[in-house]
Amino acid sequence: MLGDAAKAQEVFEAIMHDAALRAAQGELPKDRLWMFNDARWRCLEVSEAGLQAEEVEMEEHELAATAPAQIAQLEPQQLAVWISGAPDPQRTALALFYLDEFSHEELLMLTELKTPELAKCIGNARQEFQAWLNATVPPQEPAEYQ
Amino acid sequence: MSVKPPQLNRRQRQLVQCAPFNEQRIDDRSMRAAVFRVKKTEAFHHQLAFDQAVANLVQAIPIPHQVTEWLSKGTFVAPKRRTWRQIMFNPVVVAIAIAVGVIAGIFVFKLMERLNEFPGEPTAKRLLSVASSTKTVILDPIKTDAGALSDLFFMKHRLAHYDVPPEFADFKTLGCRVFDDEEAQRIAQIWVVEKKMQFFLFPADRDPKSGAVQHFDGWRYVDQDRWTGVVQEKNGVCFMAAVRGSEKDLAAYVKDAK
């Protein structure tokens, strides 16, 4: 969400501190996903305070069979930065979708999106990421037989 | 992977687009159906491979040591709370509810039965069977008021307190007899004109230890094989008026019967 481990840790500690306080007062929210919800808004707040990603029209490419190999060449940090540069709610949708922790219904609840909106966010992001991949780590040409 | 893409409607295309790449996370039936339809297509295969590769990279994002120290993975999401509706419609709960309902029904039925029980009830039921099989010919014909037979029972058979209650004392009789039942009790049987009713007088139950008469108050209903009786105990003798029918047929004569 933030593309910055230090900031993410600050947010995490703030959430834990808040959770400890609430638990001590017996006021933990009924929403079972409240921690993720809280993290989302805190991350958005923090990212708004820092440098903003420039809004640019992203190129979109069809998903390629070579994508897994291209992705495997990336550093995790590069992906984190790419996701943190996405506008919200696409950023939240991507971060939560790829965490592989939530069902579709939970994703809708956390992102406050409807299925068509979530589908658009994720579908567009795939194609934009594919375009970025093609530019950053171009697919390797298959070796020609002599 | 040259499967022809199936025709999907817009909703299905959207569901496929945002379908979790981990099948275990798909808990929506329509999404599962949409995914099933495209499962073998090349495009969906690419989507899955893409998502899985990204997820693997996400898993590789290093988590600061301090964070991993605080909480282990999985403690962030509270277990899903069940709604009342889900709990109520759970087959196990429904089965338990039905079982408890049946048990409660039986318990209430038995309780009501116990509340209506009275000393001498087994004898009364047995005599209802006698009433159903009695023919007039086995009775000694006698035409008088039922109430007047008390003297006959006492004088002829030495049966003290074999009195017909005032509610039935004025009924005209057709015949009567005195016999010993299978427990060697002296039973007086009277046949009256009114509704072909039969009266029975028999000794009240006694406490097996003390031998004292087990009294009960008022009139009590008893039924057996489509015959209904209403019983009263007085001076150690039970009187039963029996009729072929239901409690309604006797209700007019004994208004406070239980």
Short mmCIF file of C-alpha atoms in Angstrom, two decimals:
data_model
loop_
_atom_site.label_atom_id
_atom_site.label_comp_id
_atom_site.label_asym_id
_atom_site.label_seq_id
_atom_site.Cartn_x
_atom_site.Cartn_y
_atom_site.Cartn_z
CA MET A 1 0.00 0.00 0.00
CA LEU A 2 2.82 2.42 0.83
CA GLY A 3 5.84 1.00 -0.99
CA ASP A 4 7.89 1.99 2.03
CA ALA A 5 8.67 -0.58 4.74
CA ALA A 6 9.43 2.01 7.39
CA LYS A 7 6.14 3.84 6.89
CA ALA A 8 4.28 0.54 6.78
CA GLN A 9 5.82 -0.44 10.09
CA GLU A 10 4.78 2.86 11.64
CA VAL A 11 1.22 2.28 10.47
CA PHE A 12 1.30 -1.26 11.80
CA GLU A 13 2.51 -0.14 15.20
CA ALA A 14 -0.12 2.58 15.35
CA ILE A 15 -2.83 0.02 14.60
CA MET A 16 -1.50 -2.37 17.21
CA HIS A 17 -1.34 0.44 19.76
CA ASP A 18 -4.90 1.41 18.95
CA ALA A 19 -6.03 -2.23 19.11
CA ALA A 20 -4.38 -2.70 22.50
CA LEU A 21 -6.10 0.42 23.85
CA ARG A 22 -9.48 -0.64 22.49
CA ALA A 23 -9.07 -4.16 23.84
CA ALA A 24 -8.18 -2.78 27.28
CA GLN A 25 -11.37 -0.73 27.22
CA GLY A 26 -13.37 -3.63 25.84
CA GLU A 27 -14.28 -1.61 22.77
CA LEU A 28 -12.98 -3.76 19.93
CA PRO A 29 -15.16 -3.22 16.84
CA LYS A 30 -17.63 -5.91 15.86
CA ASP A 31 -16.32 -5.87 12.26
CA ARG A 32 -13.99 -8.88 12.03
CA LEU A 33 -11.94 -7.16 9.33
CA TRP A 34 -11.63 -3.87 11.18
CA MET A 35 -7.86 -4.12 11.41
CA PHE A 36 -7.50 -4.26 7.62
CA ASN A 37 -10.00 -1.48 7.20
CA ASP A 38 -8.13 0.64 9.69
CA ALA A 39 -4.82 -0.17 7.99
CA ARG A 40 -6.23 0.85 4.62
CA TRP A 41 -7.33 4.29 5.76
CA ARG A 42 -4.18 4.91 7.75
CA CYS A 43 -2.07 3.98 4.72
CA LEU A 44 -4.08 6.30 2.48
CA GLU A 45 -3.69 9.07 5.03
CA VAL A 46 0.07 8.56 5.24
CA SER A 47 0.48 8.37 1.46
CA GLU A 48 -1.48 11.58 0.98
CA ALA A 49 0.97 13.37 3.24
CA GLY A 50 3.98 12.32 1.15
CA LEU A 51 4.83 12.63 -2.51
CA GLN A 52 1.89 11.93 -4.80
CA ALA A 53 2.20 9.72 -7.84
CA GLU A 54 1.59 11.63 -10.99
CA GLU A 55 -1.64 10.67 -12.69
CA VAL A 56 -0.75 9.30 -16.09
CA GLU A 57 -2.65 7.33 -18.66
CA MET A 58 -1.24 3.85 -18.33
CA GLU A 59 -0.71 1.70 -21.34
CA GLU A 60 -2.51 -1.64 -21.31
CA HIS A 61 -1.31 -4.90 -22.85
CA GLU A 62 -3.01 -8.25 -23.13
CA LEU A 63 -1.82 -10.76 -20.54
CA ALA A 64 1.00 -12.77 -22.03
CA ALA A 65 2.00 -16.35 -21.48
CA THR A 66 5.44 -15.00 -20.61
CA ALA A 67 4.09 -12.92 -17.70
CA PRO A 68 5.02 -15.38 -14.91
CA ALA A 69 8.60 -15.53 -16.17
CA GLN A 70 8.73 -11.74 -16.43
CA ILE A 71 7.31 -11.30 -12.93
CA ALA A 72 9.81 -13.78 -11.54
CA GLN A 73 12.58 -11.40 -12.63
CA LEU A 74 11.21 -8.57 -10.48
CA GLU A 75 12.27 -7.63 -7.00
CA PRO A 76 9.39 -7.63 -4.46
CA GLN A 77 10.13 -3.99 -3.78
CA GLN A 78 9.45 -3.10 -7.43
CA LEU A 79 5.98 -4.64 -7.19
CA ALA A 80 5.31 -2.87 -3.88
CA VAL A 81 6.23 0.45 -5.44
CA TRP A 82 4.09 -0.23 -8.51
CA ILE A 83 1.04 -1.07 -6.39
CA SER A 84 1.56 1.88 -4.07
CA GLY A 85 1.61 4.14 -7.13
CA ALA A 86 -1.85 3.03 -8.22
CA PRO A 87 -4.75 5.34 -7.44
CA ASP A 88 -7.17 4.28 -4.75
CA PRO A 89 -9.39 2.21 -4.66
CA GLN A 90 -7.37 0.27 -7.24
CA ARG A 91 -4.40 0.29 -4.90
CA THR A 92 -6.41 -1.16 -2.01
CA ALA A 93 -8.02 -3.71 -4.30
CA LEU A 94 -4.65 -4.91 -5.61
CA ALA A 95 -2.98 -5.01 -2.22
CA LEU A 96 -5.77 -7.03 -0.68
CA PHE A 97 -6.43 -9.21 -3.73
CA TYR A 98 -2.85 -10.43 -3.95
CA LEU A 99 -2.55 -10.99 -0.20
CA ASP A 100 -4.58 -14.17 -0.83
CA GLU A 101 -6.34 -13.85 2.50
CA PHE A 102 -9.85 -12.79 1.53
CA SER A 103 -12.90 -14.15 -0.22
CA HIS A 104 -14.65 -12.13 -2.90
CA GLU A 105 -17.29 -10.94 -0.46
CA GLU A 106 -14.65 -9.81 2.03
CA LEU A 107 -12.79 -7.97 -0.71
CA LEU A 108 -15.97 -6.09 -1.62
CA MET A 109 -16.49 -5.18 2.01
CA LEU A 110 -12.95 -3.96 2.54
CA THR A 111 -12.64 -2.02 -0.70
CA GLU A 112 -16.22 -0.71 -0.45
CA LEU A 113 -16.63 -1.56 -4.12
CA LYS A 114 -19.22 -3.45 -6.08
CA THR A 115 -18.30 -6.47 -8.20
CA PRO A 116 -18.17 -4.54 -11.53
CA GLU A 117 -15.93 -1.87 -9.97
CA LEU A 118 -13.63 -4.42 -8.37
CA ALA A 119 -13.46 -6.38 -11.62
CA LYS A 120 -12.54 -3.22 -13.51
CA CYS A 121 -9.86 -2.27 -10.95
CA ILE A 122 -8.20 -5.67 -11.04
CA GLY A 123 -8.68 -6.34 -14.76
CA ASN A 124 -7.21 -2.95 -15.75
CA ALA A 125 -4.37 -3.32 -13.27
CA ARG A 126 -3.36 -6.66 -14.77
CA GLN A 127 -3.14 -5.18 -18.24
CA GLU A 128 -1.35 -2.06 -17.04
CA PHE A 129 1.10 -4.17 -15.09
CA GLN A 130 1.64 -6.36 -18.14
CA ALA A 131 2.43 -3.25 -20.18
CA TRP A 132 4.83 -2.06 -17.47
CA LEU A 133 6.40 -5.53 -17.37
CA ASN A 134 6.89 -5.51 -21.11
CA ALA A 135 8.68 -2.20 -20.81
CA THR A 136 10.71 -3.09 -17.72
CA VAL A 137 11.57 -6.75 -18.26
CA PRO A 138 10.78 -7.47 -21.91
CA PRO A 139 9.91 -11.09 -22.63
CA GLN A 140 12.88 -13.10 -23.78
CA GLU A 141 12.82 -14.12 -27.44
CA PRO A 142 12.72 -17.88 -27.85
CA ALA A 143 16.12 -19.23 -28.91
CA GLU A 144 16.29 -19.87 -32.63
CA TYR A 145 17.47 -23.20 -33.79
CA GLN A 146 20.30 -23.03 -36.22
CA MET B 1 -5.20 -24.91 -24.39
CA SER B 2 -7.17 -24.30 -27.52
CA VAL B 3 -10.58 -24.49 -25.88
CA LYS B 4 -13.08 -22.15 -27.48
CA PRO B 5 -14.01 -19.39 -25.00
CA PRO B 6 -17.56 -19.96 -23.73
CA GLN B 7 -20.22 -17.30 -24.04
CA LEU B 8 -20.43 -15.45 -20.71
CA ASN B 9 -22.76 -12.66 -19.77
CA ARG B 10 -21.40 -9.38 -18.44
CA ARG B 11 -21.86 -10.37 -14.81
CA GLN B 12 -20.02 -13.66 -15.34
CA ARG B 13 -17.17 -11.88 -17.13
CA GLN B 14 -16.86 -9.51 -14.18
CA LEU B 15 -16.83 -12.38 -11.71
CA VAL B 16 -14.11 -14.17 -13.67
CA GLN B 17 -12.11 -10.95 -13.82
CA CYS B 18 -11.99 -10.58 -10.05
CA ALA B 19 -12.06 -14.27 -9.13
CA PRO B 20 -9.50 -15.11 -6.43
CA PHE B 21 -6.66 -17.12 -7.94
CA ASN B 22 -6.80 -19.40 -4.90
CA GLU B 23 -9.83 -21.65 -5.45
CA GLN B 24 -10.34 -22.02 -1.72
CA ARG B 25 -11.21 -18.34 -1.49
CA ILE B 26 -14.11 -18.66 -3.93
CA ASP B 27 -17.13 -18.98 -1.68
CA ASP B 28 -19.62 -17.37 -4.04
CA ARG B 29 -21.70 -19.89 -5.99
CA SER B 30 -22.16 -17.73 -9.10
CA MET B 31 -18.45 -16.94 -9.16
CA ARG B 32 -17.60 -20.62 -8.85
CA ALA B 33 -19.95 -21.39 -11.75
CA ALA B 34 -18.43 -18.64 -13.92
CA VAL B 35 -14.89 -19.81 -13.15
CA PHE B 36 -15.85 -23.38 -13.92
CA ARG B 37 -17.01 -22.35 -17.39
CA VAL B 38 -13.77 -20.64 -18.31
CA LYS B 39 -11.43 -22.93 -16.43
CA LYS B 40 -10.00 -24.54 -19.53
CA THR B 41 -9.62 -21.44 -21.66
CA GLU B 42 -6.24 -19.99 -22.54
CA ALA B 43 -7.13 -16.48 -21.35
CA PHE B 44 -8.13 -17.69 -17.91
CA HIS B 45 -5.06 -19.87 -17.70
CA HIS B 46 -2.94 -16.76 -18.38
CA GLN B 47 -4.88 -14.79 -15.79
CA LEU B 48 -4.33 -17.48 -13.15
CA ALA B 49 -0.64 -17.82 -13.93
CA PHE B 50 -0.26 -14.03 -13.85
CA ASP B 51 -2.06 -13.69 -10.51
CA GLN B 52 -0.18 -16.58 -8.96
CA ALA B 53 3.15 -15.09 -10.03
CA VAL B 54 2.21 -11.70 -8.56
CA ALA B 55 1.01 -13.37 -5.34
CA ASN B 56 4.30 -15.26 -5.07
CA LEU B 57 6.14 -11.98 -5.39
CA VAL B 58 3.89 -10.41 -2.74
CA GLN B 59 4.68 -13.30 -0.42
CA ALA B 60 8.36 -12.57 -1.02
CA ILE B 61 8.03 -8.98 0.21
CA PRO B 62 10.15 -8.97 3.35
CA ILE B 63 8.22 -8.30 6.54
CA PRO B 64 10.15 -6.35 9.15
CA HIS B 65 11.34 -8.51 12.01
CA GLN B 66 9.52 -6.35 14.59
CA VAL B 67 6.22 -6.97 12.82
CA THR B 68 6.61 -10.75 12.63
CA GLU B 69 7.52 -10.70 16.30
CA TRP B 70 4.27 -8.99 17.24
CA LEU B 71 1.79 -11.25 15.62
CA SER B 72 1.86 -14.49 13.75
CA LYS B 73 0.11 -14.65 10.41
CA GLY B 74 -3.57 -15.41 10.67
CA THR B 75 -4.32 -13.61 13.90
CA PHE B 76 -5.30 -10.43 12.06
CA VAL B 77 -8.62 -11.72 10.81
CA ALA B 78 -11.11 -12.63 13.48
CA PRO B 79 -13.02 -15.82 12.79
CA LYS B 80 -16.20 -15.18 10.84
CA ARG B 81 -19.15 -14.64 13.13
CA ARG B 82 -22.23 -16.62 12.37
CA THR B 83 -25.47 -14.76 12.07
CA TRP B 84 -28.55 -15.89 13.94
CA ARG B 85 -30.09 -16.92 10.65
CA GLN B 86 -27.10 -19.12 9.77
CA ILE B 87 -27.18 -20.70 13.22
CA MET B 88 -30.93 -21.29 13.06
CA PHE B 89 -30.81 -22.94 9.63
CA ASN B 90 -27.79 -25.09 10.37
CA PRO B 91 -28.92 -28.71 9.76
CA VAL B 92 -27.42 -29.79 13.08
CA VAL B 93 -29.33 -27.09 14.96
CA VAL B 94 -32.53 -27.91 13.05
CA ALA B 95 -32.12 -31.62 13.88
CA ILE B 96 -31.47 -30.83 17.54
CA ALA B 97 -34.45 -28.46 17.63
CA ILE B 98 -36.74 -31.12 16.14
CA ALA B 99 -35.42 -33.73 18.59
CA VAL B 100 -35.88 -31.37 21.54
CA GLY B 101 -39.36 -30.49 20.25
CA VAL B 102 -40.33 -34.16 20.05
CA ILE B 103 -38.89 -34.88 23.51
CA ALA B 104 -40.67 -31.81 24.94
CA GLY B 105 -43.91 -32.92 23.24
CA ILE B 106 -43.63 -36.40 24.73
CA PHE B 107 -42.73 -34.92 28.12
CA VAL B 108 -45.74 -32.57 28.05
CA PHE B 109 -47.99 -35.40 26.89
CA LYS B 110 -46.76 -37.67 29.69
CA LEU B 111 -47.05 -34.84 32.20
CA MET B 112 -50.64 -34.14 31.18
CA GLU B 113 -51.35 -37.83 31.37
CA ARG B 114 -49.85 -37.97 34.86
CA LEU B 115 -51.80 -34.90 35.95
CA ASN B 116 -55.02 -36.52 34.80
CA GLU B 117 -54.19 -39.85 36.42
CA PHE B 118 -56.11 -40.84 39.50
CA PRO B 119 -56.14 -43.88 41.80
CA GLY B 120 -58.31 -46.56 40.27
CA GLU B 121 -57.75 -45.45 36.69
CA PRO B 122 -56.48 -48.87 35.53
CA THR B 123 -59.62 -50.52 36.96
CA ALA B 124 -61.81 -47.88 35.30
CA LYS B 125 -60.15 -48.54 31.94
CA ARG B 126 -60.60 -52.24 32.35
CA LEU B 127 -64.28 -51.72 33.14
CA LEU B 128 -64.68 -49.61 29.99
CA SER B 129 -63.59 -52.70 28.06
CA VAL B 130 -66.19 -54.67 29.98
CA ALA B 131 -68.80 -52.02 29.08
CA SER B 132 -67.98 -52.28 25.40
CA SER B 133 -68.50 -56.04 25.40
CA THR B 134 -71.52 -56.24 27.71
CA LYS B 135 -74.86 -57.44 26.34
CA THR B 136 -78.10 -56.62 28.14
CA VAL B 137 -78.95 -60.30 28.48
CA ILE B 138 -76.23 -60.89 31.05
CA LEU B 139 -77.77 -58.31 33.37
CA ASP B 140 -80.70 -58.95 35.68
CA PRO B 141 -83.55 -56.86 34.33
CA ILE B 142 -84.65 -54.22 36.77
CA LYS B 143 -86.58 -51.02 36.10
CA THR B 144 -86.13 -48.39 38.75
CA ASP B 145 -84.17 -45.23 39.47
CA ALA B 146 -80.41 -45.81 39.51
CA GLY B 147 -80.19 -44.17 42.93
CA ALA B 148 -82.51 -46.80 44.39
CA LEU B 149 -80.10 -49.64 43.66
CA SER B 150 -77.82 -48.73 46.59
CA ASP B 151 -80.12 -50.55 48.98
CA LEU B 152 -80.24 -53.58 46.69
CA PHE B 153 -76.46 -53.77 46.57
CA PHE B 154 -76.21 -53.48 50.32
CA MET B 155 -79.04 -55.83 51.21
CA LYS B 156 -78.39 -58.52 48.63
CA HIS B 157 -74.64 -58.33 48.11
CA ARG B 158 -73.44 -56.59 51.33
CA LEU B 159 -71.80 -53.84 49.34
CA ALA B 160 -71.69 -50.77 51.55
CA HIS B 161 -71.51 -47.28 50.03
CA TYR B 162 -72.17 -48.53 46.50
CA ASP B 163 -74.21 -45.35 45.93
CA VAL B 164 -75.02 -43.75 42.60
CA PRO B 165 -74.15 -40.02 42.83
CA PRO B 166 -77.04 -37.49 42.70
CA GLU B 167 -76.05 -36.43 39.15
CA PHE B 168 -77.03 -39.89 37.86
CA ALA B 169 -79.43 -41.07 40.59
CA ASP B 170 -82.62 -40.28 38.66
CA PHE B 171 -81.74 -42.23 35.53
CA LYS B 172 -84.05 -45.13 34.71
CA THR B 173 -82.33 -48.51 34.78
CA LEU B 174 -82.69 -51.48 32.41
CA GLY B 175 -80.74 -54.00 34.43
CA CYS B 176 -77.88 -54.60 36.83
CA ARG B 177 -75.50 -57.23 38.10
CA VAL B 178 -72.70 -57.73 40.58
CA PHE B 179 -69.62 -59.67 39.59
CA ASP B 180 -66.02 -60.27 40.62
CA ASP B 181 -63.42 -58.84 38.30
CA GLU B 182 -60.04 -60.47 37.59
CA GLU B 183 -58.61 -58.91 40.76
CA ALA B 184 -61.44 -60.38 42.82
CA GLN B 185 -63.00 -57.00 43.43
CA ARG B 186 -66.75 -56.77 43.73
CA ILE B 187 -68.08 -54.72 40.84
CA ALA B 188 -71.64 -53.48 40.45
CA GLN B 189 -72.76 -52.78 36.89
CA ILE B 190 -75.96 -50.88 36.01
CA TRP B 191 -77.41 -50.33 32.54
CA VAL B 192 -79.57 -47.24 32.15
CA VAL B 193 -81.94 -46.04 29.42
CA GLU B 194 -80.27 -42.67 28.98
CA LYS B 195 -77.86 -42.90 26.02
CA LYS B 196 -77.44 -46.63 26.79
CA MET B 197 -75.10 -45.52 29.52
CA GLN B 198 -73.54 -48.00 31.93
CA PHE B 199 -72.65 -47.32 35.55
CA PHE B 200 -69.96 -49.15 37.46
CA LEU B 201 -69.34 -49.13 41.19
CA PHE B 202 -66.06 -50.59 42.39
CA PRO B 203 -63.75 -50.36 45.39
CA ALA B 204 -61.33 -47.44 45.33
CA ASP B 205 -57.60 -48.17 45.20
CA ARG B 206 -55.86 -48.61 48.50
CA ASP B 207 -52.32 -47.85 49.58
CA PRO B 208 -50.49 -51.21 49.43
CA LYS B 209 -48.55 -50.42 52.65
CA SER B 210 -51.10 -48.78 54.90
CA GLY B 211 -54.25 -50.13 53.29
CA ALA B 212 -55.77 -46.64 53.41
CA VAL B 213 -58.15 -45.62 50.64
CA GLN B 214 -56.52 -43.36 48.02
CA HIS B 215 -58.95 -40.50 47.69
CA PHE B 216 -59.24 -38.03 44.83
CA ASP B 217 -61.45 -35.02 44.39
CA GLY B 218 -64.19 -34.39 41.85
CA TRP B 219 -64.86 -36.12 38.56
CA ARG B 220 -62.11 -37.53 36.34
CA TYR B 221 -62.39 -38.55 32.73
CA VAL B 222 -60.97 -41.77 31.39
CA ASP B 223 -61.23 -43.28 27.93
CA GLN B 224 -60.57 -46.62 26.32
CA ASP B 225 -61.51 -48.03 22.90
CA ARG B 226 -63.95 -45.27 21.91
CA TRP B 227 -65.64 -45.50 25.30
CA THR B 228 -65.41 -42.64 27.77
CA GLY B 229 -66.03 -42.73 31.47
CA VAL B 230 -66.28 -40.17 34.21
CA VAL B 231 -65.23 -41.33 37.66
CA GLN B 232 -65.83 -40.09 41.19
CA GLU B 233 -64.64 -41.52 44.50
CA LYS B 234 -66.71 -41.37 47.69
CA ASN B 235 -66.43 -43.36 50.90
CA GLY B 236 -63.85 -45.69 49.40
CA VAL B 237 -66.04 -46.62 46.44
CA CYS B 238 -65.59 -45.35 42.89
CA PHE B 239 -68.53 -44.64 40.64
CA MET B 240 -68.07 -44.52 36.88
CA ALA B 241 -70.61 -43.52 34.25
CA ALA B 242 -69.52 -44.91 30.90
CA VAL B 243 -70.80 -44.10 27.46
CA ARG B 244 -69.75 -44.96 23.93
CA GLY B 245 -68.47 -41.62 22.70
CA SER B 246 -66.33 -38.76 23.89
CA GLU B 247 -66.09 -36.49 26.91
CA LYS B 248 -68.64 -34.19 25.23
CA ASP B 249 -71.31 -36.86 25.72
CA LEU B 250 -70.75 -36.82 29.48
CA ALA B 251 -69.93 -33.15 29.95
CA ALA B 252 -73.58 -32.19 30.28
CA TYR B 253 -73.97 -34.39 33.37
CA VAL B 254 -70.76 -33.50 35.19
CA LYS B 255 -69.77 -29.90 34.55
CA ASP B 256 -66.69 -29.72 36.78
CA ALA B 257 -65.02 -32.87 35.56
CA LYS B 258 -61.30 -32.78 34.80
#
